[in-house]
Tab-separated table of C-alpha atoms in Angstrom:
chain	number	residue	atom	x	y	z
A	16	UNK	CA	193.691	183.413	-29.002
A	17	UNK	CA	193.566	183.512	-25.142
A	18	UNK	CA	189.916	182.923	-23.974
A	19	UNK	CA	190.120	182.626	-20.617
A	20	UNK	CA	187.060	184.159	-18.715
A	21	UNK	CA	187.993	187.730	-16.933
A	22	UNK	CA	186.950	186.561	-13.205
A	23	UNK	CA	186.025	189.970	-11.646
A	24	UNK	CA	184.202	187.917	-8.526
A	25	UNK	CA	186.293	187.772	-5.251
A	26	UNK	CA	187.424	183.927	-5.148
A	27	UNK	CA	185.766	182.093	-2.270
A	28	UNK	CA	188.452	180.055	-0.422
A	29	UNK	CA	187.162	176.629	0.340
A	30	UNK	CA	186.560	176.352	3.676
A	31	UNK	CA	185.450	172.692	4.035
A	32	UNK	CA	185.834	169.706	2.245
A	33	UNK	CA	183.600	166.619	3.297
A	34	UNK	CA	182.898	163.149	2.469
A	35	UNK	CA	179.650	162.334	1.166
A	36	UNK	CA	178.706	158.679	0.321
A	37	UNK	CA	174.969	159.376	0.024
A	38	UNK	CA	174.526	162.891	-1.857
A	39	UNK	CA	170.531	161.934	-0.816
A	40	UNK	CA	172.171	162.849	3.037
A	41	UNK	CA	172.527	166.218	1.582
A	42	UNK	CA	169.530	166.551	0.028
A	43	UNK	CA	167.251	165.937	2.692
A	44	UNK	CA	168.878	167.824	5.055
A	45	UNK	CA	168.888	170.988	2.296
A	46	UNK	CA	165.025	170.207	1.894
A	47	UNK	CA	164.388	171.026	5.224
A	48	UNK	CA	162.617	174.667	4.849
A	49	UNK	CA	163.550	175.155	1.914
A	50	UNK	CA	162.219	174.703	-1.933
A	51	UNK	CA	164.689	172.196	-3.267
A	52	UNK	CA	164.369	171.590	-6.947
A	53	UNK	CA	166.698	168.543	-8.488
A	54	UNK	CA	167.463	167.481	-12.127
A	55	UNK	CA	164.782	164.369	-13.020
A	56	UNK	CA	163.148	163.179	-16.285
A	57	UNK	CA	159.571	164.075	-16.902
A	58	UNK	CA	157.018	161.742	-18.108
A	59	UNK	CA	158.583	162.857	-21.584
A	60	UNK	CA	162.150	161.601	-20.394
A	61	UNK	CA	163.029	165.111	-20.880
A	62	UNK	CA	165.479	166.103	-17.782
A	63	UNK	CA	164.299	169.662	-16.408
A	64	UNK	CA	164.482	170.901	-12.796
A	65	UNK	CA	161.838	169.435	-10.857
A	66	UNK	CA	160.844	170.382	-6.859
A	67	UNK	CA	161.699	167.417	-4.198
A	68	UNK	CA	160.904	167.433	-0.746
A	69	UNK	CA	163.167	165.921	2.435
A	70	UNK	CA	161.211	162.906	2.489
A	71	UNK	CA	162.271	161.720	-0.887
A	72	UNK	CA	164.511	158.579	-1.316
A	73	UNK	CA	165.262	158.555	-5.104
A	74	UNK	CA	168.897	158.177	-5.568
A	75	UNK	CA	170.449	161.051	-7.121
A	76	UNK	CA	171.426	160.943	-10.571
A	77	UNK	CA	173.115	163.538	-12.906
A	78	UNK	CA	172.512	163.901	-16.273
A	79	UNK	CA	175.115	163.886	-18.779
A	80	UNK	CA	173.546	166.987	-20.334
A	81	UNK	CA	172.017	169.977	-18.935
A	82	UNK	CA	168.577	170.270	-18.620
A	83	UNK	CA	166.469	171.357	-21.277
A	84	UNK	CA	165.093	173.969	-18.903
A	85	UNK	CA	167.965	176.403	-17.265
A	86	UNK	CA	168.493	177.621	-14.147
A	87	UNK	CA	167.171	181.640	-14.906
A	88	UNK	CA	163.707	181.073	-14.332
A	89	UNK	CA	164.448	180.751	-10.439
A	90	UNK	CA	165.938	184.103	-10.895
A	91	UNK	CA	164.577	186.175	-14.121
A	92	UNK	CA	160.600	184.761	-14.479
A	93	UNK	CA	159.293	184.811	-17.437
A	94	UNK	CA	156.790	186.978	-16.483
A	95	UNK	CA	155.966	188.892	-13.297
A	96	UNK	CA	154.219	192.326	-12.107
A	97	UNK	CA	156.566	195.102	-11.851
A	98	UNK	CA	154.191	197.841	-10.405
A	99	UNK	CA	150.931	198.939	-10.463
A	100	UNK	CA	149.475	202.816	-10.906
A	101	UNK	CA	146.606	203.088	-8.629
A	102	UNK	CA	144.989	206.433	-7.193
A	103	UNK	CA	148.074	208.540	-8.564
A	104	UNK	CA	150.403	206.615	-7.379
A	105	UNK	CA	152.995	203.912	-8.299
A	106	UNK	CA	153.660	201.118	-6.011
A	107	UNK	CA	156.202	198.166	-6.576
A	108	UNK	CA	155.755	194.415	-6.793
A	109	UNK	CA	158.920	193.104	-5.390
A	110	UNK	CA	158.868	189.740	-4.888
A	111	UNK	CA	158.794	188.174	-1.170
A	112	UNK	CA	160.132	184.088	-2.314
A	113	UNK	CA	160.975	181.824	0.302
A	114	UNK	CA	164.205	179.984	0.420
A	115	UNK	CA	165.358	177.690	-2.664
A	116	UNK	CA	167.983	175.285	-3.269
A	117	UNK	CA	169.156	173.962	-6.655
A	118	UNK	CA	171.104	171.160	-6.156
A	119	UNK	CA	173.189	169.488	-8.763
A	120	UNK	CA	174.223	172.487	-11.093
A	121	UNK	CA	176.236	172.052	-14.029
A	122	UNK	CA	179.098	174.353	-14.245
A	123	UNK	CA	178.023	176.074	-17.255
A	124	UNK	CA	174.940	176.893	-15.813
A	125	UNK	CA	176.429	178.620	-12.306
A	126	UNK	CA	178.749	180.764	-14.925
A	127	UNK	CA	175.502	181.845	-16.570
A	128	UNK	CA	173.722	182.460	-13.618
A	129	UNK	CA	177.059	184.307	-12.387
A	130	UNK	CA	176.626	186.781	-15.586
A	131	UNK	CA	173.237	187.323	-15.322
A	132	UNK	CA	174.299	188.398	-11.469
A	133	UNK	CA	176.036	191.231	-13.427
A	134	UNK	CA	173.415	191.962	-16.112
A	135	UNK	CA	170.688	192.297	-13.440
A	136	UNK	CA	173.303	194.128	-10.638
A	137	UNK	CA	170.547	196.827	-10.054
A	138	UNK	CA	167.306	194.891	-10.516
A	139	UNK	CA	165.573	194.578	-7.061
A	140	UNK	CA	163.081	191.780	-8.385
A	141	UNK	CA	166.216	189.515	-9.764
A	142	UNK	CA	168.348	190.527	-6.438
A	143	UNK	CA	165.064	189.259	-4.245
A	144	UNK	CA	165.117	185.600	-6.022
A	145	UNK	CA	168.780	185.545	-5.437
A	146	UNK	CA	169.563	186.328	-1.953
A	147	UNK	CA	166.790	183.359	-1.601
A	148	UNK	CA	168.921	181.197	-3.222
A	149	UNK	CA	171.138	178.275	-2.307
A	150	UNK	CA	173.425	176.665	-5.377
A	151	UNK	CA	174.803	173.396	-4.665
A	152	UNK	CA	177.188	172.990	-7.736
A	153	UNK	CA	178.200	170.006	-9.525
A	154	UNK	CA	181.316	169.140	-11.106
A	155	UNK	CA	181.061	166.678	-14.952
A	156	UNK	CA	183.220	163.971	-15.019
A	157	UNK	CA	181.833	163.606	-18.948
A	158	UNK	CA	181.601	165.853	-21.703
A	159	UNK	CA	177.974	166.616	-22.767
A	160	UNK	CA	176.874	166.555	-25.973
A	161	UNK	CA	177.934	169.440	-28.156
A	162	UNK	CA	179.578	171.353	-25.186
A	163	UNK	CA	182.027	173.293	-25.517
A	164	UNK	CA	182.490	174.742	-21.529
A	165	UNK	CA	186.211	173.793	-21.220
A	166	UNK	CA	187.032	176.421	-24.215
A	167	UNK	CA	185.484	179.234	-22.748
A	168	UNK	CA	186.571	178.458	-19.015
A	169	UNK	CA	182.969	177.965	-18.062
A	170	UNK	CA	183.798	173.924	-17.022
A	171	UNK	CA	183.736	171.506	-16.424
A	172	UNK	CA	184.980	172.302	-12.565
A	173	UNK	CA	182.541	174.347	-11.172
A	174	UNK	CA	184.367	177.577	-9.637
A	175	UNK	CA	184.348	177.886	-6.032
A	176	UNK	CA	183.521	181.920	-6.784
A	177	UNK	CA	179.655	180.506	-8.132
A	178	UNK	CA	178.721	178.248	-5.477
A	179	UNK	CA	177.624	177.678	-2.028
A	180	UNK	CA	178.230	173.858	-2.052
A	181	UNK	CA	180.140	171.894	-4.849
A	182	UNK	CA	179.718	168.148	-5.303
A	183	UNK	CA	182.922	166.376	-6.677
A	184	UNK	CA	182.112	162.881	-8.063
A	185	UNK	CA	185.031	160.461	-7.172
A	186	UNK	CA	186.424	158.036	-10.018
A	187	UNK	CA	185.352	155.214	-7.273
A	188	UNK	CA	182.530	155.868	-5.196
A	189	UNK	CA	180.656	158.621	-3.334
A	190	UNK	CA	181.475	162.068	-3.566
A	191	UNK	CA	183.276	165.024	-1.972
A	192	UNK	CA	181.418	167.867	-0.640
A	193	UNK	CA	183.383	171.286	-0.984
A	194	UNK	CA	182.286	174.839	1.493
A	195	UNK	CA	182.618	177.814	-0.518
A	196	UNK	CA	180.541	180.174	1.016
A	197	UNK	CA	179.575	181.345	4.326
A	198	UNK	CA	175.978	180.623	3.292
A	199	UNK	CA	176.996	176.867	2.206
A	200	UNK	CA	178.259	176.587	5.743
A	201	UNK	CA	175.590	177.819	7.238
A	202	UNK	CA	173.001	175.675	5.536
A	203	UNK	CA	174.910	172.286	7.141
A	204	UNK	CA	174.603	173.519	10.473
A	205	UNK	CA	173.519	169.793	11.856
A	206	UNK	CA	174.067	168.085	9.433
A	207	UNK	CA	176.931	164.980	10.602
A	208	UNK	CA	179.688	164.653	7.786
A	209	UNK	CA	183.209	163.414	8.064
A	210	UNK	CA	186.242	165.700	6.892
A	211	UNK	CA	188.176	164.435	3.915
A	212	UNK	CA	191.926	164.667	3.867
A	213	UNK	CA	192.254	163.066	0.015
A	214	UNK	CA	194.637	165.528	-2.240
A	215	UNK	CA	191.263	166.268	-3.978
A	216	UNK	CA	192.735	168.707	-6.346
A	217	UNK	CA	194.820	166.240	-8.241
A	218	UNK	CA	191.654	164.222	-9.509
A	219	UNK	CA	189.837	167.013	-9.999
A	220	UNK	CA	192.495	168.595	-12.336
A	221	UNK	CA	192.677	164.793	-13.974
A	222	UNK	CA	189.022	164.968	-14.561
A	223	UNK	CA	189.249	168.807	-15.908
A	224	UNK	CA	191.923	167.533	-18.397
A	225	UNK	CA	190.009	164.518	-19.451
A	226	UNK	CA	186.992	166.412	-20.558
A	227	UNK	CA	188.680	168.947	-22.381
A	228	UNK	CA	190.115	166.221	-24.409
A	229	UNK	CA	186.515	164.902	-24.961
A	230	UNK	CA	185.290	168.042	-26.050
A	231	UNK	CA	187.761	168.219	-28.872
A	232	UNK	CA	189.357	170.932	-30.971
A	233	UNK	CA	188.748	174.515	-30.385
A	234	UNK	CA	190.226	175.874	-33.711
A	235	UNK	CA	187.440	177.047	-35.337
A	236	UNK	CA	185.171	178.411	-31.933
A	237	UNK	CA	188.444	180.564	-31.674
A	238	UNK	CA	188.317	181.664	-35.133
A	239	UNK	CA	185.099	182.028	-35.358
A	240	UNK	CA	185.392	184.427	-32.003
A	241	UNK	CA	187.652	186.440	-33.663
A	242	UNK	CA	186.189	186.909	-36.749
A	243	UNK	CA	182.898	188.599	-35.072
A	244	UNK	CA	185.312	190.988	-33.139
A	245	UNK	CA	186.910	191.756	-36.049
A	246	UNK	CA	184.124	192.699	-37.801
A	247	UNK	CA	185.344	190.354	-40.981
A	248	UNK	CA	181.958	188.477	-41.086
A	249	UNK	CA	179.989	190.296	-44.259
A	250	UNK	CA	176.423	190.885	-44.531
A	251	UNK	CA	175.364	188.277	-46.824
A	252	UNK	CA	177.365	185.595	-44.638
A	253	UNK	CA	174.893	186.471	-41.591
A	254	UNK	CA	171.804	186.740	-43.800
A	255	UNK	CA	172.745	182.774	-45.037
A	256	UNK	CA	172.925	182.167	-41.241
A	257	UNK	CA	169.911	183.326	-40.153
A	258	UNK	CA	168.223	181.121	-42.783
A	259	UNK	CA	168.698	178.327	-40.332
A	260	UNK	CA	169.371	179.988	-37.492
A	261	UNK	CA	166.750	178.374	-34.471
A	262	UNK	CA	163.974	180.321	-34.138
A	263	UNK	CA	162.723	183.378	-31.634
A	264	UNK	CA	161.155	181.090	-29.339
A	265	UNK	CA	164.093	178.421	-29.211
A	266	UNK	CA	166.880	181.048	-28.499
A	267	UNK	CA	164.713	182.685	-25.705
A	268	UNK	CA	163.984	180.045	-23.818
A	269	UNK	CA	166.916	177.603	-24.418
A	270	UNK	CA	170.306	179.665	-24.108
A	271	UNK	CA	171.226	180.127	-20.121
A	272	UNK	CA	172.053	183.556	-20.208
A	273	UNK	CA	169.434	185.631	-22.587
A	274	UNK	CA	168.299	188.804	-20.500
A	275	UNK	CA	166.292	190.569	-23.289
A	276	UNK	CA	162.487	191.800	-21.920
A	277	UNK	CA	159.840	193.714	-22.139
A	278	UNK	CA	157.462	195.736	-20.436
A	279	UNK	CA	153.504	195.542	-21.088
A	280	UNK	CA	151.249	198.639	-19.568
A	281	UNK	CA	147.896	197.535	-19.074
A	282	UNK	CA	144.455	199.541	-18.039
A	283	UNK	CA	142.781	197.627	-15.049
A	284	UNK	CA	139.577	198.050	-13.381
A	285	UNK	CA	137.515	201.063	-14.636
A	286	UNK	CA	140.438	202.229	-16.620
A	287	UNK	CA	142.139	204.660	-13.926
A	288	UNK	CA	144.464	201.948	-12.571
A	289	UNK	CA	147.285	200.431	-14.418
A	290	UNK	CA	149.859	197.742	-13.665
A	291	UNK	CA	153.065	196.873	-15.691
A	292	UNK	CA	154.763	193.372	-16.424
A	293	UNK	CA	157.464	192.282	-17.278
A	294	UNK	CA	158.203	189.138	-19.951
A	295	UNK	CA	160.809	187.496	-21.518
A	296	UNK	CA	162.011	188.774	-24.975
A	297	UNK	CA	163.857	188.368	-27.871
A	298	UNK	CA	167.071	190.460	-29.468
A	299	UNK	CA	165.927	187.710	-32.695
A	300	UNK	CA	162.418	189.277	-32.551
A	301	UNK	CA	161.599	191.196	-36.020
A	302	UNK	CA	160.363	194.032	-33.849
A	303	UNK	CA	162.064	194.138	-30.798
A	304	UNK	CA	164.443	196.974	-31.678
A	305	UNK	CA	161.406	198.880	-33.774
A	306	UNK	CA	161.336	202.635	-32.494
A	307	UNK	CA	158.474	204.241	-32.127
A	308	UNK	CA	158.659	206.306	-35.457
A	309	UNK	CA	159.063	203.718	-37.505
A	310	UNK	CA	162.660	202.997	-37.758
A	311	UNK	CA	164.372	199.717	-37.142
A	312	UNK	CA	168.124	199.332	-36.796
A	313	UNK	CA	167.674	195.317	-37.522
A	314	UNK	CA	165.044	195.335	-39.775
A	315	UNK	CA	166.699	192.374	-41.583
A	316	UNK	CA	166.726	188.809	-40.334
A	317	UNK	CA	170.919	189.005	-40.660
A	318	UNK	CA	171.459	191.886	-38.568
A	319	UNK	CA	169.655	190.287	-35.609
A	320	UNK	CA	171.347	187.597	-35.647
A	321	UNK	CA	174.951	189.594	-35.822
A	322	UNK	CA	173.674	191.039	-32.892
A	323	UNK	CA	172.622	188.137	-30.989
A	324	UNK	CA	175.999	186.622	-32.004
A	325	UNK	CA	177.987	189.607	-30.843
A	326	UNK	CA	176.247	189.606	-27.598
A	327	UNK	CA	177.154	185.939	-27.219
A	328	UNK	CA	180.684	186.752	-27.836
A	329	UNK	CA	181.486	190.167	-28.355
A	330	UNK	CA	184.617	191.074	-26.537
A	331	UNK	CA	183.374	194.601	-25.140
A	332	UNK	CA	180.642	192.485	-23.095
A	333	UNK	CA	182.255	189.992	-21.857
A	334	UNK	CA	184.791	192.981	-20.288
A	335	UNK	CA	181.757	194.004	-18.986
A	336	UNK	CA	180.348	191.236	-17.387
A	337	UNK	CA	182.968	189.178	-17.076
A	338	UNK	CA	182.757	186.458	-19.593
A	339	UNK	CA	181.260	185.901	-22.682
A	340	UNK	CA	177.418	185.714	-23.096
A	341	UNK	CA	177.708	181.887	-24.215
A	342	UNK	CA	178.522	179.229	-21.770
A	343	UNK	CA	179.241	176.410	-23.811
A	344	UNK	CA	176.393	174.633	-22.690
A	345	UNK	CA	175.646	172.904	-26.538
A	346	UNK	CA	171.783	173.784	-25.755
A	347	UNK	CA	171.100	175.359	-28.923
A	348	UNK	CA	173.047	172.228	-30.908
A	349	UNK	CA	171.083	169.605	-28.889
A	350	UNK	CA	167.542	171.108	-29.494
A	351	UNK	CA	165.275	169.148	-31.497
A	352	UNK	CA	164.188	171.453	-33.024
A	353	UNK	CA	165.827	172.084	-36.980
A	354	UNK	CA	168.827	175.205	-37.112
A	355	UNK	CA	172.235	175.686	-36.051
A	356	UNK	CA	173.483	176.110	-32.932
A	357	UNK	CA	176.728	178.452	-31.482
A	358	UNK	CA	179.250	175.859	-32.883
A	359	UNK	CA	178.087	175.705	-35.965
A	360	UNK	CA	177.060	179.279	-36.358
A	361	UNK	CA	181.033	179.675	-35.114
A	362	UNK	CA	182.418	177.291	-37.447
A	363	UNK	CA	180.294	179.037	-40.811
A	364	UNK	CA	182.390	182.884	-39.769
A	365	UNK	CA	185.448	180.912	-39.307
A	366	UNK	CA	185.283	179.180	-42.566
A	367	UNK	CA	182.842	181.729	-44.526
């Protein structure tokens, strides 16, 4: 089965590559007017993005794993004011943010935020966050736990298509720094760094090979793919997978790409003004596809999660949007939290 993502983005050529002992250089220099939020562990020694300002010295430090937290909260909040109804009229609530950098992003997580580009194509509060945006990328030279990125094409080389600025960790020291954006370029106006002339691509293919290895066999996510398109999975095969399936909450705030929303009218003042906001949802939620007389095409635990399965992997969205809704990220399989995650939930249609 041929899963290799349908890239419907332009390809960026690179347009600068760039020694970079210190990645701190970098930093600072990004920091500089801008909201620049890093990868650190809490007080919990739970990793999650975290702001940092120009005059910080920490050494930078990936983590092996994504964050706990992902990247879509800088882009889809989890809840904001669309509009308010005041004196007959409606007027909108677009957001004004100032500039923001994420620096150090996983691969997986630039693919999500690359489909949720698509998802929100004609949302003016998402579109507002994003043209804010700087994404310095990050390439893994180690598998994380549970992922499964180099299967769908998602990683572990972050594509120069999702990125302003891509950090390549060398085997020996240091790093390379790769322009793949006009904006990228723009943000190192100043900024002293000395050209590399290193065949780059060869290690970086190495290191692209290497972690696919790590991340072992793909039989069964395959399989398991095209099983759900297939529509071979029965009923009573979801319904056993819901049982311990993670929960609403979990799924909502863990997986990279989930879009789902909804809207909340609510009387202000002396009851002739209004305003509307928007949170984050949950396809998993018992009444989220409830109509309003009554009916409820998921009424049963194992129909929402077919459909939050199909939407992960479904073929017709991922012509849409150009990949599937799951990254790969192993998320769902690393949260502490008792269930299944998207390998397992793969491997149980493969194998029913």
């Amino acid at each position: 089965m041929d899963l290799t993502i349908i890239d419907k983005r332009r390809a960026r050529n690179t347009m600068g590559v760039y020694r970079l002992e210190h990645p701190e250089k970098l930093r600072s220099h990004l920091a500089n007017g801008r909201r620049l939020f890093e990868v650190r562990p809490d007080e919990g020694e739970m990793w999650r993005w975290q702001q940092v300002d120009a005059a910080d010295v920490q050494p930078f430090k990936a983590p092996l794993d994504p964050p706990v937290d992902t990247p879509r909260r800088f882009l889809f909040a989890e809840r904001e004011l669309l509009f308010r109804f005041e004196g007959g009229n409606f007027y909108s609530a677009l957001p004004e943010p100032a500039p923001q950098v994420l620096f150090g992003v996983h691969s997986c997580d630039l693919q999500a935020i690359a489909y949720l580009d698509l998802v929100f194509a004609d949302d003016p509060h998402y579109q507002a966050r994003r043209r804010a945006l700087l994404l310095v990328g990050l390439d893994c030279h180690h598998s994380c736990n549970a992922g499964f990125c180099s299967t769908l094409s998602s990683g572990p080389s972050v594509r120069q298509s999702m990125a302003d600025l891509v950090l390549l960790p060398l085997e020996r020291r240091g790093y390379l720094l790769l322009v793949t954006s006009t904006a990228g370029a723009n943000a190192l106006e100043g900024l002293d760094l000395e050209p590399a002339e290193m065949p780059w691509q060869d290690e970086r293919a190495r290191n692209t090979a290497q972690v696919s290895a790590a991340q072992g066999s793909v039989d069964d996510i395959a399989s398991g793919i095209a099983a759900i398109n297939a529509g071979l999975v029965a009923a009573d095969t979801w319904e056993a997978i819901a049982l311990d399936f993670l929960g609403t909450e979990d799924c909502a705030s863990l997986c990279p790409t989930c879009a789902c929303f909804t809207v909340d009218l609510q009387s202000v003042g002396d009851g002739q003004s209004s305003i509307g906001e928007r949170s984050w949802d949950s396809c998993l939620s018992a009444d989220f596809q409830l109509e309003a007389q009554g009916h409820n095409p998921s009424s049963s635990a194992g129909q929402r999660t077919h459909h939050f399965w199909l939407h992960k992997f479904g073929n017709a969205f991922r012509k849409r949007y150009g990949s599937y809704g799951c990254v790969g990220c192993g998320r769902c399989e690393r949260a502490p939290r008792k269930g299944i995650g998207a390998k397992e939930a793969l491997r149980r249609v493969a194998r029913p």
